[in-house]
Short mmCIF file of C-alpha atoms in Angstrom, two decimals:
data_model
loop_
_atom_site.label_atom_id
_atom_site.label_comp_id
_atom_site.label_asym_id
_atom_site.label_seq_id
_atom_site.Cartn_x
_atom_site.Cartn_y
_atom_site.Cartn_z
CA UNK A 13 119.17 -22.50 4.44
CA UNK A 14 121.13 -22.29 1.72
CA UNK A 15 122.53 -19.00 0.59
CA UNK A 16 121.39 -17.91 -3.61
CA UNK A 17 123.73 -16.08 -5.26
CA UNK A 18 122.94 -14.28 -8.51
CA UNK A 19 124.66 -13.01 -11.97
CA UNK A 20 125.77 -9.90 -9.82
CA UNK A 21 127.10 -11.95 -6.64
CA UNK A 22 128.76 -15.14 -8.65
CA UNK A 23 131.61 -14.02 -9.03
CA UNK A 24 132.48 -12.77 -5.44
CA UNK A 25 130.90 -15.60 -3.64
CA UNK A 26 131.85 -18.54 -5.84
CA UNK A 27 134.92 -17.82 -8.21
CA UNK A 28 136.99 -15.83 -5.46
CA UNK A 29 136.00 -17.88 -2.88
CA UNK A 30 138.65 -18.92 -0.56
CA UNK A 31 136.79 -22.53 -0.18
CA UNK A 32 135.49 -25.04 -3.07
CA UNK A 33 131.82 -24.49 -3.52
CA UNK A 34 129.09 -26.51 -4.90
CA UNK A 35 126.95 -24.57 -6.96
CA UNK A 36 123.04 -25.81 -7.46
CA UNK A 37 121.67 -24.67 -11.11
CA UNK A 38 117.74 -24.68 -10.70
CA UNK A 39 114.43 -23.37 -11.46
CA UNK A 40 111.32 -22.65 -9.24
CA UNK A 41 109.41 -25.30 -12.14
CA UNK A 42 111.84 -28.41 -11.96
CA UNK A 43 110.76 -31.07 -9.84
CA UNK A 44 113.57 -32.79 -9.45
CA UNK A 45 115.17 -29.38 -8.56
CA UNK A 46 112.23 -29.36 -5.37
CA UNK A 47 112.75 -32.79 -4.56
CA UNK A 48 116.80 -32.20 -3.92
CA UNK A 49 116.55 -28.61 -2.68
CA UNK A 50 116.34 -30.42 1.30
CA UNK A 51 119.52 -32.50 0.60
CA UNK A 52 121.02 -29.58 -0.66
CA UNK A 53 120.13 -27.92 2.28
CA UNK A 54 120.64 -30.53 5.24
CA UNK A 55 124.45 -30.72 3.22
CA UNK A 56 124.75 -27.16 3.50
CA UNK A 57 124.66 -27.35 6.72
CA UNK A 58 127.25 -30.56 7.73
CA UNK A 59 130.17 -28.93 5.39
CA UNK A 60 130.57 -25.49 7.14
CA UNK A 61 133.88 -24.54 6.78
CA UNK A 62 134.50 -27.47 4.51
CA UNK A 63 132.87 -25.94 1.47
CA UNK A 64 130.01 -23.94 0.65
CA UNK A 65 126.96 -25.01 -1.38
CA UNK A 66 125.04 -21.89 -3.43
CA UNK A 67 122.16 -21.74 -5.61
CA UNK A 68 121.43 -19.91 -8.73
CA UNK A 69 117.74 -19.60 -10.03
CA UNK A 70 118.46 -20.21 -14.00
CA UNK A 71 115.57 -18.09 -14.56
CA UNK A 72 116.51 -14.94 -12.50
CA UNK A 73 120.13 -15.27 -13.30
CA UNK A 74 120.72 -16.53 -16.87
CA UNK A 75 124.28 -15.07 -17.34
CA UNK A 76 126.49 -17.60 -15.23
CA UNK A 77 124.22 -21.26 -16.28
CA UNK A 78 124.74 -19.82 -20.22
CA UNK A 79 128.33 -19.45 -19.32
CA UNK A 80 128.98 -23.06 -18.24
CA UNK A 81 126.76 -24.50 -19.94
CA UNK A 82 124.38 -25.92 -18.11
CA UNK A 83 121.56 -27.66 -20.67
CA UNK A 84 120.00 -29.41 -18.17
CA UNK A 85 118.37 -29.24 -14.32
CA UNK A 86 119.38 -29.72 -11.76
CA UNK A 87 122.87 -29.18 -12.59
CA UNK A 88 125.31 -29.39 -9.44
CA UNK A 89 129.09 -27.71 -10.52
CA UNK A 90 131.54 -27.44 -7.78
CA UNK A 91 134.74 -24.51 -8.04
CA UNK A 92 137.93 -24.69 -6.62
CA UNK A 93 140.29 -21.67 -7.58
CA UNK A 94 137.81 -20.28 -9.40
CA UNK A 95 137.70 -23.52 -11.77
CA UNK A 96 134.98 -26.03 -12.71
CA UNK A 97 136.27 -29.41 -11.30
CA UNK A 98 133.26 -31.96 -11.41
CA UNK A 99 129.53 -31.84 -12.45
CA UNK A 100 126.67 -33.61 -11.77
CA UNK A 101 123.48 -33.23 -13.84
CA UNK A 102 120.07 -34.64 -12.46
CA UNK A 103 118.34 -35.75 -9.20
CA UNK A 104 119.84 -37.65 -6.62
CA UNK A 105 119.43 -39.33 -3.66
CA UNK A 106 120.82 -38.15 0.19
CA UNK A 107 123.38 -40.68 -0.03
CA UNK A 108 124.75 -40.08 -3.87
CA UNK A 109 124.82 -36.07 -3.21
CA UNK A 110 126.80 -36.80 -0.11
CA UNK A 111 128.97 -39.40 -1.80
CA UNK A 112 129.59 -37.17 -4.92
CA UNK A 113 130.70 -34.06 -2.77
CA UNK A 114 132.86 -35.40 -0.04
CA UNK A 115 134.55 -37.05 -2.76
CA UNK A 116 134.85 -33.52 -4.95
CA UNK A 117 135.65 -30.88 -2.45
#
């Protein structure tokens, strides 16, 4: 499963993080959100140690999606250093998430 992280806990497990992680905007109500929550998940899993994937419930935690901006979901962001490096707005399938992350982290 992967591991949520909240306004209180962003900054700890995604801007000092010593790894580049891939942060999943979303909201219990988005349906595309649903339908790539198991990709996000089944990736999760494949890049241990590689990178980490957290997600962020836009609802519960509207300080950090405000903050970068996120307009739309589901809005993927990864960090390296602490810095916003590539974004991804929308669903996707298996094989684009996969694509679009090896190829960012």
């Amino acid at each position: 499963m992967t591991q949520q992280v909240s306004d209180a806990t962003f900054e700890n497990e995604v801007l000092k993080s010593d790894v580049p992680v891939i942060v999943d905007f979303f909201a219990e109500w988005c349906g595309p959100c649903k339908a790539l929550g198991p990709y996000v998940d089944e990736l999760s899993s494949e890049l241990q140690g590689k990178a980490k994937i957290v997600k962020i419930n836009i609802d519960e935690s509207p300080n950090a999606p405000t903050k970068y901006g996120v307009r739309g979901i589901p809005t993927l962001m990864v960090f390296k250093n602490g810095q916003v490096t590539d974004t991804r707005v929308g669903g996707m399938s298996k094989s684009q998430l996969t694509e679009w992350v090896n190829g960012a982290v």
